Each structure stands twice: as C-alpha cells, then as structure tokens.
Amino acid sequence: MMDDGVKILLVDDRAENLLALEAILEPLGQLLVRAHSGPEALKRVLETEFAAILLDVQMPDMNGFEVAEIIKSRERSRTIPIIFLSAISKEDAYVFKGYSMGAVDYVFKPFNPDVLRSKVAVFVDLYLKQGEIQRQGDLLRESQKRELELEHRTSLLEAEARSAAKLSQMNDELHRRQIALEQAMGARNRFYASMSHELRTPINAVIGYSTLMLDNIYGPLNAKQKEGLQRTLKAARHLLELVNDVLDLSKIEAGKIELSLQPVMFPPLIEDLFVTVRPLADEYGSSLSLEMDGESFNIVSDPRRVRQILLNLLSNAIKFGEGKPIRVVCKQDENGSADIEVVDQGVGIAKDDIARIFEEFVQVSESKQPGTGLGLPISRRLAQLLDGSLTVCSTPGEGSTFRLTLPASLEDDMSLTAELSAATVA
C-alpha cells in the first residue's frame, strides 16, 4: 500500500478478495484503502475523497447496491465512479440494477487483472485531470480577482490623482480670489477713508455756517428761513454721522484702530453718557435709569471705544423704545469682567432678523427711524476688538436687551496673546 497518490476504495467482506484486488492495482502506484463491510465503506467515504470505488455486490448485512444508493444520495460523493464486482448474479436484471444505482461498470469474477487495472487507471487519470482543471480554474479565478483588484486600485489612484489635481486647481483659484478680494477690500477701505476725510471738511463747514446763521450772527431770520436752516443742520449732522461711521468701519476692517488702554470707571462712564443722550431721550419721551448690581468698579480698556459702543446702544434703545423707560443694568462678574445691559420696551426684533441687525447698512425695524445702519455692526466689531462680546435677546412687541461684556483687563489679554505668539515663533 502506498503512502501517497490518489485514493481508491476497495470494498469486500472477504480479506482474500481485498488482498487480490490490492495485488492487481498496486502497479498503478496509488493509495489503496480497504473496507470490510458496507457501513465501513460509508464511513471511509465520509472521511476521505476517492478517485474510484471497487464495490463487491454480495456482502452480509448491507449489500453493494444499498451502499451505492447511499453514496450516490450524498452531494459530496455522488460523482465518485463505482465499479461493481460480482461472482454471481450475471443476469441482465442484476446488471441493470447495478447501473441504475449509479455504477460506471459491472465486472464479474473472476476478472481479467489487466482489464480491471486499465479500467481503474482510466478513472485515476480522469480524477487527476479533474483536479488539474480545478487547480487551473482556481488559478484563473485568482488571477482574474487580482486583475480586477489591480484595475480597481488603478481606477482609485487615477480618481485620487484627478481629485488632487482638481483640488490643487481649486486651491489656486481660491488663493487668487482671496488676493483679489483683499486687494478690492483694501481699495474700498482706502476709498472710504479718503472719501470720509474729503467729505468731513465741507460738512463741518455747512454745520458751522448753519449754526452761526441760526444764532443770528449774520442778522435776524424769519420763521421760514430758520426752519429751513434747522433742517439743513439736521441733515448735515446725519451725513457727518454716516461719514464718521464709514471711516470707523474702514479703519476696523483695515486693522488700523489703535487702542488707548486706561481705567474705565463704572458707573461714572454711564452717567456721563446719560447726560449726552438726555436731549434725545427727552425728544422721544423716554426716561433713563441706571441699576448697579454691586459696588462701583473699573476695568482696563479703551474708554473712548467703550463710550462709542454704549452710545450706539443707548441711541438705538431711545429711537426704537417707543417712548417707554430705558434701563441700564451694570455689574461686575466674579472674574472681574464688566457686564452692561441696555434694556428697552420697544418694538423688539423678530427672530429671523437677529443676525441681520449686525450686518452693515441694515435696518430691520418698520419704524423708519433715522440712522446709518452701521451703529450695531461697528459696536460688535469694537466689542470683539476689546476682547469682549455684544449679544442681543429680543421679543417682538416686548423690547430688546443688548448685553456688552468686557474683560477685567484688556492689557493682560493682549500680553498673553503676545506671549503665545512669541512662543509659537520660538
């Protein structure tokens, strides 16, 4: 019995018959496996793959036909060639039954050794060829799989290359647009600054001469002349306000706002602002009140810019407050920052308009109050420049609350930023 090669199952209940079969088939050089009964043959078939089965028909307990029927009923073993070996039952009915059980041949004992060996050799060769075909099929499928993977990888690389090229092109285009935008904004800011400086001189002249004429410096005026000059003076002051706001906006965008850090005292700064806006409040019929939550305090910031922010907030509260009381609530937080709220009971702001009120040249109120539409955008940018924030909470028909928060010391924040920048460079 050989240790390797394809396997051939020999099934017979008599040991001498098995020995004779082995002697005949040994020249084939394959692995010959014995089974002494039908059940043992079925067990071998379950355990091992065979190139052919030589099956004795006449066996006790389970004959060859029954064994063949079970072997052919199983998916795994149904294609194994079966050669029936029989010393009796040469009648056609038995031969036909053998073939109907799935046998490929029906050999009668005594049989010609050379013929039997040749028949088995055919099935061994067929088994080997089938195995080779299967291996070649596996290799072909593996090759096709690798080819598909390579095509897929190539497609991905090409797509990535196209994406990278497109992304690079988009980045270049964005860079060009950014440069163009910066140049356009620089030109716009220079135009605003130049225009503002050029306009302020004649506007101030109009305001000055109108004031002199209203003071009767050039002689008395009749009622119509006085009314016309008052309208001229009001329009000139509104125009000067617009020019100043545009100049401030251009400076902020160009990064040319210089801060002068000094102690900012609360509530004195707010009380001074009340004096400034009192005539406007009286004109609209609004009362002003200050509520201090705690003791007086001070922060380090730019008092001029803080005044500008709060003046804008107070002016807006008066214009849109519908003549109702206006409150300013001032307190110092635990971390030393200033928290100032300007509260009115006016028309309020719709939810969808909250973000828009901080856009340049936007007025969302239906009351058509005079203004440049730049006060709130400038105020928010100044608050951010002072390392603070400006937020709003509003309900239409009930009023608005603008909240300005400023750090305890802008000087400390600027020093920390400088240290971080230096550390980054290092």
CSV table of C-alpha atoms in Angstrom, one decimal:
chain,number,residue,atom,x,y,z
A,1,MET,CA,0.0,0.0,0.0
A,2,MET,CA,1.4,3.4,-1.0
A,3,ASP,CA,1.7,6.4,1.4
A,4,ASP,CA,0.6,9.0,-1.2
A,5,GLY,CA,-1.3,9.3,-4.5
A,6,VAL,CA,-5.0,9.4,-5.2
A,7,LYS,CA,-7.2,7.1,-3.1
A,8,ILE,CA,-9.1,4.1,-4.3
A,9,LEU,CA,-11.6,2.4,-2.0
A,10,LEU,CA,-11.8,-1.4,-2.1
A,11,VAL,CA,-14.9,-2.9,-0.5
A,12,ASP,CA,-15.3,-6.6,0.1
A,13,ASP,CA,-16.2,-8.7,3.2
A,14,ARG,CA,-13.5,-11.3,2.4
A,15,ALA,CA,-9.9,-10.5,3.2
A,16,GLU,CA,-8.5,-12.7,0.4
A,17,ASN,CA,-10.5,-10.8,-2.2
A,18,LEU,CA,-9.2,-7.5,-0.9
A,19,LEU,CA,-5.7,-8.8,-1.0
A,20,ALA,CA,-6.2,-9.9,-4.6
A,21,LEU,CA,-7.5,-6.5,-5.6
A,22,GLU,CA,-4.5,-4.8,-4.0
A,23,ALA,CA,-2.1,-7.1,-5.9
A,24,ILE,CA,-3.9,-6.2,-9.2
A,25,LEU,CA,-4.0,-2.4,-8.6
A,26,GLU,CA,-0.6,-1.9,-6.8
A,27,PRO,CA,1.2,-1.2,-10.1
A,28,LEU,CA,-1.0,2.0,-10.5
A,29,GLY,CA,1.0,3.5,-7.6
A,30,GLN,CA,-2.0,4.9,-5.9
A,31,LEU,CA,-3.2,4.8,-2.3
A,32,LEU,CA,-5.5,1.7,-1.8
A,33,VAL,CA,-8.0,1.9,1.1
A,34,ARG,CA,-9.7,-1.2,2.5
A,35,ALA,CA,-13.3,-1.6,3.8
A,36,HIS,CA,-14.6,-4.9,5.0
A,37,SER,CA,-18.3,-4.1,5.0
A,38,GLY,CA,-20.9,-1.7,3.7
A,39,PRO,CA,-21.0,0.5,6.9
A,40,GLU,CA,-17.2,0.7,7.0
A,41,ALA,CA,-17.2,1.8,3.3
A,42,LEU,CA,-19.7,4.5,4.0
A,43,LYS,CA,-17.6,5.8,6.9
A,44,ARG,CA,-14.5,5.9,4.7
A,45,VAL,CA,-16.4,7.8,2.0
A,46,LEU,CA,-17.5,10.4,4.7
A,47,GLU,CA,-13.9,10.8,5.8
A,48,THR,CA,-12.0,10.8,2.5
A,49,GLU,CA,-12.2,11.7,-1.1
A,50,PHE,CA,-11.8,8.8,-3.6
A,51,ALA,CA,-10.9,8.6,-7.3
A,52,ALA,CA,-12.9,5.4,-7.6
A,53,ILE,CA,-14.7,2.7,-5.6
A,54,LEU,CA,-14.5,-1.1,-6.3
A,55,LEU,CA,-17.6,-2.4,-4.6
A,56,ASP,CA,-18.5,-6.1,-4.0
A,57,VAL,CA,-22.2,-6.8,-4.6
A,58,GLN,CA,-22.7,-9.7,-2.3
A,59,MET,CA,-22.0,-8.7,1.3
A,60,PRO,CA,-23.8,-9.6,4.6
A,61,ASP,CA,-26.0,-7.0,6.4
A,62,MET,CA,-25.6,-4.4,3.6
A,63,ASN,CA,-25.1,-5.4,0.0
A,64,GLY,CA,-23.3,-3.4,-2.6
A,65,PHE,CA,-26.4,-2.0,-4.2
A,66,GLU,CA,-27.5,-0.5,-0.9
A,67,VAL,CA,-24.1,1.0,-0.3
A,68,ALA,CA,-24.0,2.5,-3.7
A,69,GLU,CA,-27.5,4.0,-3.3
A,70,ILE,CA,-26.4,5.8,-0.1
A,71,ILE,CA,-23.1,7.0,-1.7
A,72,LYS,CA,-25.0,8.4,-4.7
A,73,SER,CA,-27.6,10.2,-2.5
A,74,ARG,CA,-25.0,12.4,-0.9
A,75,GLU,CA,-23.9,15.5,-2.7
A,76,ARG,CA,-20.3,15.2,-1.8
A,77,SER,CA,-19.9,11.6,-3.0
A,78,ARG,CA,-22.4,11.3,-5.8
A,79,THR,CA,-19.8,11.8,-8.6
A,80,ILE,CA,-17.4,9.1,-7.4
A,81,PRO,CA,-17.1,6.3,-10.1
A,82,ILE,CA,-18.3,2.9,-8.7
A,83,ILE,CA,-17.3,-0.4,-10.3
A,84,PHE,CA,-19.4,-3.3,-9.1
A,85,LEU,CA,-17.6,-6.7,-8.5
A,86,SER,CA,-19.8,-9.8,-8.5
A,87,ALA,CA,-19.2,-13.5,-8.5
A,88,ILE,CA,-22.9,-14.3,-9.2
A,89,SER,CA,-26.0,-12.5,-10.5
A,90,LYS,CA,-24.8,-12.3,-14.1
A,91,GLU,CA,-28.4,-11.9,-15.2
A,92,ASP,CA,-29.3,-8.7,-17.1
A,93,ALA,CA,-31.7,-7.6,-14.3
A,94,TYR,CA,-28.9,-7.5,-11.8
A,95,VAL,CA,-26.5,-5.8,-14.1
A,96,PHE,CA,-29.2,-3.2,-15.0
A,97,LYS,CA,-29.8,-2.6,-11.3
A,98,GLY,CA,-26.1,-2.0,-10.8
A,99,TYR,CA,-26.1,0.6,-13.5
A,100,SER,CA,-29.3,2.1,-12.2
A,101,MET,CA,-27.6,2.5,-8.8
A,102,GLY,CA,-25.0,4.8,-10.5
A,103,ALA,CA,-22.3,2.3,-11.3
A,104,VAL,CA,-19.9,3.1,-14.2
A,105,ASP,CA,-19.1,-0.6,-14.7
A,106,TYR,CA,-20.2,-4.1,-13.6
A,107,VAL,CA,-17.4,-6.7,-13.6
A,108,PHE,CA,-17.8,-10.4,-13.0
A,109,LYS,CA,-15.5,-12.6,-11.0
A,110,PRO,CA,-13.1,-14.0,-11.9
A,111,PHE,CA,-12.0,-10.9,-13.8
A,112,ASN,CA,-9.0,-10.2,-16.0
A,113,PRO,CA,-6.4,-8.3,-13.9
A,114,ASP,CA,-5.1,-6.3,-16.8
A,115,VAL,CA,-8.6,-5.2,-17.9
A,116,LEU,CA,-9.6,-4.2,-14.3
A,117,ARG,CA,-6.4,-2.4,-13.8
A,118,SER,CA,-6.8,-0.5,-17.1
A,119,LYS,CA,-10.4,0.5,-16.2
A,120,VAL,CA,-9.3,1.8,-12.8
A,121,ALA,CA,-6.4,3.6,-14.3
A,122,VAL,CA,-8.8,5.5,-16.6
A,123,PHE,CA,-10.7,6.8,-13.6
A,124,VAL,CA,-7.5,7.6,-11.7
A,125,ASP,CA,-6.3,9.6,-14.8
A,126,LEU,CA,-9.7,11.3,-15.0
A,127,TYR,CA,-9.6,12.2,-11.3
A,128,LEU,CA,-6.1,13.7,-11.7
A,129,LYS,CA,-7.2,15.6,-14.8
A,130,GLN,CA,-10.3,17.0,-13.0
A,131,GLY,CA,-8.0,18.0,-10.1
A,132,GLU,CA,-5.7,19.8,-12.5
A,133,ILE,CA,-8.6,21.5,-14.2
A,134,GLN,CA,-9.9,22.6,-10.9
A,135,ARG,CA,-6.5,24.0,-9.9
A,136,GLN,CA,-6.2,25.8,-13.1
A,137,GLY,CA,-9.7,27.2,-12.6
A,138,ASP,CA,-8.7,28.4,-9.1
A,139,LEU,CA,-5.6,30.0,-10.5
A,140,LEU,CA,-7.6,31.6,-13.3
A,141,ARG,CA,-10.2,32.9,-10.8
A,142,GLU,CA,-7.4,34.2,-8.5
A,143,SER,CA,-5.7,35.8,-11.5
A,144,GLN,CA,-8.9,37.5,-12.5
A,145,LYS,CA,-9.5,38.6,-9.0
A,146,ARG,CA,-6.0,40.1,-8.8
A,147,GLU,CA,-6.6,41.7,-12.2
A,148,LEU,CA,-9.9,43.2,-11.0
A,149,GLU,CA,-8.3,44.4,-7.8
A,150,LEU,CA,-5.5,46.0,-9.8
A,151,GLU,CA,-8.0,47.7,-12.2
A,152,HIS,CA,-9.9,48.9,-9.2
A,153,ARG,CA,-6.8,50.2,-7.5
A,154,THR,CA,-5.7,51.8,-10.7
A,155,SER,CA,-9.1,53.5,-11.0
A,156,LEU,CA,-8.9,54.7,-7.5
A,157,LEU,CA,-5.4,56.1,-8.0
A,158,GLU,CA,-6.5,57.8,-11.2
A,159,ALA,CA,-9.6,59.2,-9.4
A,160,GLU,CA,-7.4,60.4,-6.5
A,161,ALA,CA,-4.9,62.0,-8.9
A,162,ARG,CA,-7.8,63.8,-10.7
A,163,SER,CA,-9.2,64.8,-7.4
A,164,ALA,CA,-5.8,66.1,-6.2
A,165,ALA,CA,-5.3,68.0,-9.4
A,166,LYS,CA,-8.8,69.5,-9.2
A,167,LEU,CA,-8.3,70.3,-5.5
A,168,SER,CA,-5.0,72.0,-6.3
A,169,GLN,CA,-6.7,73.9,-9.1
A,170,MET,CA,-9.5,75.0,-6.8
A,171,ASN,CA,-7.0,76.0,-4.1
A,172,ASP,CA,-5.1,78.1,-6.6
A,173,GLU,CA,-8.3,79.7,-7.7
A,174,LEU,CA,-9.4,80.3,-4.1
A,175,HIS,CA,-6.0,81.8,-3.4
A,176,ARG,CA,-6.3,84.1,-6.5
A,177,ARG,CA,-9.8,85.1,-5.4
A,178,GLN,CA,-8.6,85.8,-1.9
A,179,ILE,CA,-5.8,88.0,-3.1
A,180,ALA,CA,-8.3,89.8,-5.5
A,181,LEU,CA,-10.7,90.2,-2.6
A,182,GLU,CA,-8.1,91.5,-0.3
A,183,GLN,CA,-7.0,94.0,-2.9
A,184,ALA,CA,-10.6,95.0,-3.5
A,185,MET,CA,-11.3,95.4,0.2
A,186,GLY,CA,-8.0,97.4,0.6
A,187,ALA,CA,-9.0,99.7,-2.3
A,188,ARG,CA,-12.5,100.0,-0.9
A,189,ASN,CA,-11.2,100.9,2.6
A,190,ARG,CA,-8.8,103.4,1.1
A,191,PHE,CA,-11.6,104.9,-0.9
A,192,TYR,CA,-13.8,105.1,2.3
A,193,ALA,CA,-11.0,106.7,4.3
A,194,SER,CA,-10.2,109.2,1.5
A,195,MET,CA,-13.9,110.0,0.9
A,196,SER,CA,-14.6,110.4,4.6
A,197,HIS,CA,-11.7,112.8,5.1
A,198,GLU,CA,-12.7,114.8,2.0
A,199,LEU,CA,-16.4,115.0,3.0
A,200,ARG,CA,-15.9,115.9,6.6
A,201,THR,CA,-14.4,119.3,5.8
A,202,PRO,CA,-17.4,120.7,3.7
A,203,ILE,CA,-19.9,119.0,6.0
A,204,ASN,CA,-18.4,120.7,9.1
A,205,ALA,CA,-18.4,123.9,7.2
A,206,VAL,CA,-22.2,123.5,6.5
A,207,ILE,CA,-22.8,122.7,10.1
A,208,GLY,CA,-20.7,125.6,11.3
A,209,TYR,CA,-22.3,128.2,9.0
A,210,SER,CA,-25.8,126.9,9.7
A,211,THR,CA,-25.2,127.2,13.4
A,212,LEU,CA,-23.9,130.8,13.0
A,213,MET,CA,-26.9,131.7,11.0
A,214,LEU,CA,-29.3,130.2,13.5
A,215,ASP,CA,-27.5,132.2,16.2
A,216,ASN,CA,-28.4,135.3,14.2
A,217,ILE,CA,-24.7,136.2,13.7
A,218,TYR,CA,-25.5,137.3,10.2
A,219,GLY,CA,-28.7,139.0,11.1
A,220,PRO,CA,-32.2,138.0,12.1
A,221,LEU,CA,-34.0,135.2,10.3
A,222,ASN,CA,-37.7,134.9,9.6
A,223,ALA,CA,-39.6,131.7,10.6
A,224,LYS,CA,-39.3,130.0,7.2
A,225,GLN,CA,-35.5,130.7,6.9
A,226,LYS,CA,-35.0,129.4,10.4
A,227,GLU,CA,-37.0,126.2,9.7
A,228,GLY,CA,-35.0,125.6,6.5
A,229,LEU,CA,-31.7,126.1,8.2
A,230,GLN,CA,-32.7,123.7,11.1
A,231,ARG,CA,-33.5,121.0,8.5
A,232,THR,CA,-30.2,121.7,6.8
A,233,LEU,CA,-28.3,121.4,10.1
A,234,LYS,CA,-30.1,118.2,11.0
A,235,ALA,CA,-29.3,116.6,7.6
A,236,ALA,CA,-25.7,117.7,7.7
A,237,ARG,CA,-25.2,116.2,11.2
A,238,HIS,CA,-26.8,112.9,10.0
A,239,LEU,CA,-24.4,113.0,7.0
A,240,LEU,CA,-21.5,113.6,9.3
A,241,GLU,CA,-22.6,110.7,11.4
A,242,LEU,CA,-22.7,108.5,8.4
A,243,VAL,CA,-19.2,109.6,7.2
A,244,ASN,CA,-17.7,109.0,10.7
A,245,ASP,CA,-19.3,105.6,10.9
A,246,VAL,CA,-17.9,104.7,7.4
A,247,LEU,CA,-14.5,105.9,8.5
A,248,ASP,CA,-14.6,103.8,11.7
A,249,LEU,CA,-15.7,100.7,9.7
A,250,SER,CA,-12.9,101.1,7.2
A,251,LYS,CA,-10.3,101.5,10.0
A,252,ILE,CA,-11.6,98.4,11.8
A,253,GLU,CA,-11.5,96.3,8.6
A,254,ALA,CA,-8.0,97.6,7.7
A,255,GLY,CA,-6.8,96.8,11.3
A,256,LYS,CA,-5.8,100.4,11.9
A,257,ILE,CA,-7.8,101.0,15.0
A,258,GLU,CA,-5.4,102.0,17.8
A,259,LEU,CA,-6.5,101.3,21.4
A,260,SER,CA,-5.6,103.6,24.2
A,261,LEU,CA,-5.8,101.5,27.4
A,262,GLN,CA,-6.9,103.3,30.6
A,263,PRO,CA,-9.0,102.6,33.6
A,264,VAL,CA,-12.7,102.7,32.7
A,265,MET,CA,-14.9,103.6,35.7
A,266,PHE,CA,-18.4,102.3,36.2
A,267,PRO,CA,-20.9,103.8,36.8
A,268,PRO,CA,-19.3,107.3,36.0
A,269,LEU,CA,-18.9,106.4,32.3
A,270,ILE,CA,-22.6,105.5,32.0
A,271,GLU,CA,-23.7,108.6,34.0
A,272,ASP,CA,-21.7,110.8,31.5
A,273,LEU,CA,-23.5,109.1,28.6
A,274,PHE,CA,-26.9,109.8,30.2
A,275,VAL,CA,-26.0,113.5,30.1
A,276,THR,CA,-25.1,113.2,26.4
A,277,VAL,CA,-28.2,111.3,25.3
A,278,ARG,CA,-30.7,113.1,27.6
A,279,PRO,CA,-31.9,115.6,24.9
A,280,LEU,CA,-32.6,112.7,22.5
A,281,ALA,CA,-34.4,110.8,25.3
A,282,ASP,CA,-36.5,113.8,26.1
A,283,GLU,CA,-37.3,114.3,22.4
A,284,TYR,CA,-38.7,110.7,22.2
A,285,GLY,CA,-40.2,110.8,25.7
A,286,SER,CA,-38.1,108.0,27.3
A,287,SER,CA,-36.8,108.0,30.8
A,288,LEU,CA,-33.3,106.7,31.6
A,289,SER,CA,-32.4,104.7,34.7
A,290,LEU,CA,-29.2,103.1,35.9
A,291,GLU,CA,-29.2,100.0,38.1
A,292,MET,CA,-25.9,99.0,39.7
A,293,ASP,CA,-25.6,95.4,40.9
A,294,GLY,CA,-22.9,95.8,43.5
A,295,GLU,CA,-20.3,98.4,44.2
A,296,SER,CA,-18.6,100.8,41.7
A,297,PHE,CA,-15.7,99.2,39.8
A,298,ASN,CA,-13.3,99.7,37.0
A,299,ILE,CA,-11.7,97.7,34.2
A,300,VAL,CA,-8.7,98.4,31.9
A,301,SER,CA,-9.9,99.1,28.4
A,302,ASP,CA,-10.2,101.9,25.8
A,303,PRO,CA,-12.8,104.3,27.4
A,304,ARG,CA,-13.4,106.1,24.0
A,305,ARG,CA,-14.4,102.8,22.3
A,306,VAL,CA,-16.5,101.7,25.3
A,307,ARG,CA,-18.3,105.0,25.2
A,308,GLN,CA,-18.9,104.6,21.4
A,309,ILE,CA,-20.4,101.2,21.9
A,310,LEU,CA,-22.7,102.2,24.7
A,311,LEU,CA,-23.7,105.4,23.0
A,312,ASN,CA,-24.8,103.4,20.0
A,313,LEU,CA,-26.8,101.1,22.2
A,314,LEU,CA,-28.5,103.9,24.1
A,315,SER,CA,-29.3,105.8,20.9
A,316,ASN,CA,-30.9,102.8,19.4
A,317,ALA,CA,-32.9,102.0,22.6
A,318,ILE,CA,-34.2,105.6,22.6
A,319,LYS,CA,-35.1,105.6,18.8
A,320,PHE,CA,-36.9,102.2,18.9
A,321,GLY,CA,-38.1,102.3,22.5
A,322,GLU,CA,-41.5,103.9,21.7
A,323,GLY,CA,-41.1,106.4,24.4
A,324,LYS,CA,-41.0,103.8,27.2
A,325,PRO,CA,-38.5,103.6,30.1
A,326,ILE,CA,-34.9,102.5,29.3
A,327,ARG,CA,-32.8,100.7,31.8
A,328,VAL,CA,-29.1,100.2,32.0
A,329,VAL,CA,-28.0,97.3,34.3
A,330,CYS,CA,-24.3,97.3,35.3
A,331,LYS,CA,-22.4,94.7,37.3
A,332,GLN,CA,-19.0,93.2,37.7
A,333,ASP,CA,-18.8,89.4,37.3
A,334,GLU,CA,-16.8,87.1,39.6
A,335,ASN,CA,-13.8,87.1,37.2
A,336,GLY,CA,-13.7,90.9,37.2
A,337,SER,CA,-15.3,91.5,33.8
A,338,ALA,CA,-17.9,94.2,33.2
A,339,ASP,CA,-21.4,93.2,32.2
A,340,ILE,CA,-23.6,96.0,30.9
A,341,GLU,CA,-27.2,95.5,29.7
A,342,VAL,CA,-29.2,98.1,27.8
A,343,VAL,CA,-32.9,97.2,28.2
A,344,ASP,CA,-35.8,98.8,26.3
A,345,GLN,CA,-39.5,98.0,26.0
A,346,GLY,CA,-39.9,99.0,22.3
A,347,VAL,CA,-40.8,97.2,19.1
A,348,GLY,CA,-38.4,94.4,19.6
A,349,ILE,CA,-36.7,92.3,16.9
A,350,ALA,CA,-38.0,89.3,15.0
A,351,LYS,CA,-36.1,86.0,15.5
A,352,ASP,CA,-35.1,85.8,11.8
A,353,ASP,CA,-33.7,89.4,11.9
A,354,ILE,CA,-31.5,88.9,15.0
A,355,ALA,CA,-28.4,88.0,12.9
A,356,ARG,CA,-29.1,90.7,10.2
A,357,ILE,CA,-29.0,93.6,12.6
A,358,PHE,CA,-25.3,93.2,12.9
A,359,GLU,CA,-24.8,93.5,9.1
A,360,GLU,CA,-23.6,96.7,7.5
A,361,PHE,CA,-26.3,99.2,6.3
A,362,VAL,CA,-29.2,97.0,7.5
A,363,GLN,CA,-32.2,98.3,9.4
A,364,VAL,CA,-35.0,95.8,10.0
A,365,SER,CA,-37.4,97.9,12.1
A,366,GLU,CA,-40.6,99.2,10.4
A,367,SER,CA,-40.5,102.4,12.4
A,368,LYS,CA,-38.1,104.0,9.8
A,369,GLN,CA,-36.0,105.8,12.5
A,370,PRO,CA,-33.1,107.8,11.2
A,371,GLY,CA,-29.7,106.1,11.3
A,372,THR,CA,-26.8,104.8,9.2
A,373,GLY,CA,-27.3,101.1,9.7
A,374,LEU,CA,-23.7,100.9,10.8
A,375,GLY,CA,-24.0,101.5,14.6
A,376,LEU,CA,-24.6,97.9,15.7
A,377,PRO,CA,-22.1,96.3,13.2
A,378,ILE,CA,-19.4,98.8,14.4
A,379,SER,CA,-20.3,98.2,18.0
A,380,ARG,CA,-20.0,94.4,17.7
A,381,ARG,CA,-16.6,94.7,15.9
A,382,LEU,CA,-15.4,97.2,18.6
A,383,ALA,CA,-16.5,94.8,21.3
A,384,GLN,CA,-14.6,92.0,19.7
A,385,LEU,CA,-11.6,94.3,19.3
A,386,LEU,CA,-11.8,94.9,23.0
A,387,ASP,CA,-11.8,91.1,23.5
A,388,GLY,CA,-15.4,91.2,24.6
A,389,SER,CA,-18.8,90.4,23.1
A,390,LEU,CA,-22.1,92.1,22.2
A,391,THR,CA,-25.2,90.0,22.1
A,392,VAL,CA,-28.9,90.6,22.0
A,393,CYS,CA,-32.1,89.0,23.3
A,394,SER,CA,-35.4,90.3,21.9
A,395,THR,CA,-39.1,89.6,21.8
A,396,PRO,CA,-41.2,91.4,19.2
A,397,GLY,CA,-43.6,93.8,20.9
A,398,GLU,CA,-41.9,93.5,24.3
A,399,GLY,CA,-38.5,95.0,23.7
A,400,SER,CA,-34.8,94.1,23.4
A,401,THR,CA,-31.8,93.6,25.7
A,402,PHE,CA,-28.3,94.3,24.4
A,403,ARG,CA,-25.6,92.9,26.5
A,404,LEU,CA,-22.0,94.1,26.4
A,405,THR,CA,-19.3,92.0,28.2
A,406,LEU,CA,-15.8,93.3,28.5
A,407,PRO,CA,-12.8,91.6,30.2
A,408,ALA,CA,-11.4,92.9,33.5
A,409,SER,CA,-8.1,93.9,31.8
A,410,LEU,CA,-7.6,94.1,28.1
A,411,GLU,CA,-3.9,94.8,28.8
A,412,ASP,CA,-3.5,91.3,30.4
A,413,ASP,CA,-5.2,89.7,27.5
A,414,MET,CA,-3.0,91.5,25.0
A,415,SER,CA,0.1,90.5,26.9
A,416,LEU,CA,-1.0,86.9,27.0
A,417,THR,CA,-1.6,86.9,23.2
A,418,ALA,CA,1.9,88.4,22.7
A,419,GLU,CA,3.5,85.7,24.8
A,420,LEU,CA,1.6,83.0,22.9
A,421,SER,CA,2.7,84.5,19.6
A,422,ALA,CA,6.3,84.7,20.8
A,423,ALA,CA,6.2,81.1,22.0
A,424,THR,CA,4.8,79.9,18.6
A,425,VAL,CA,7.6,81.7,16.7
A,426,ALA,CA,10.2,80.2,19.0
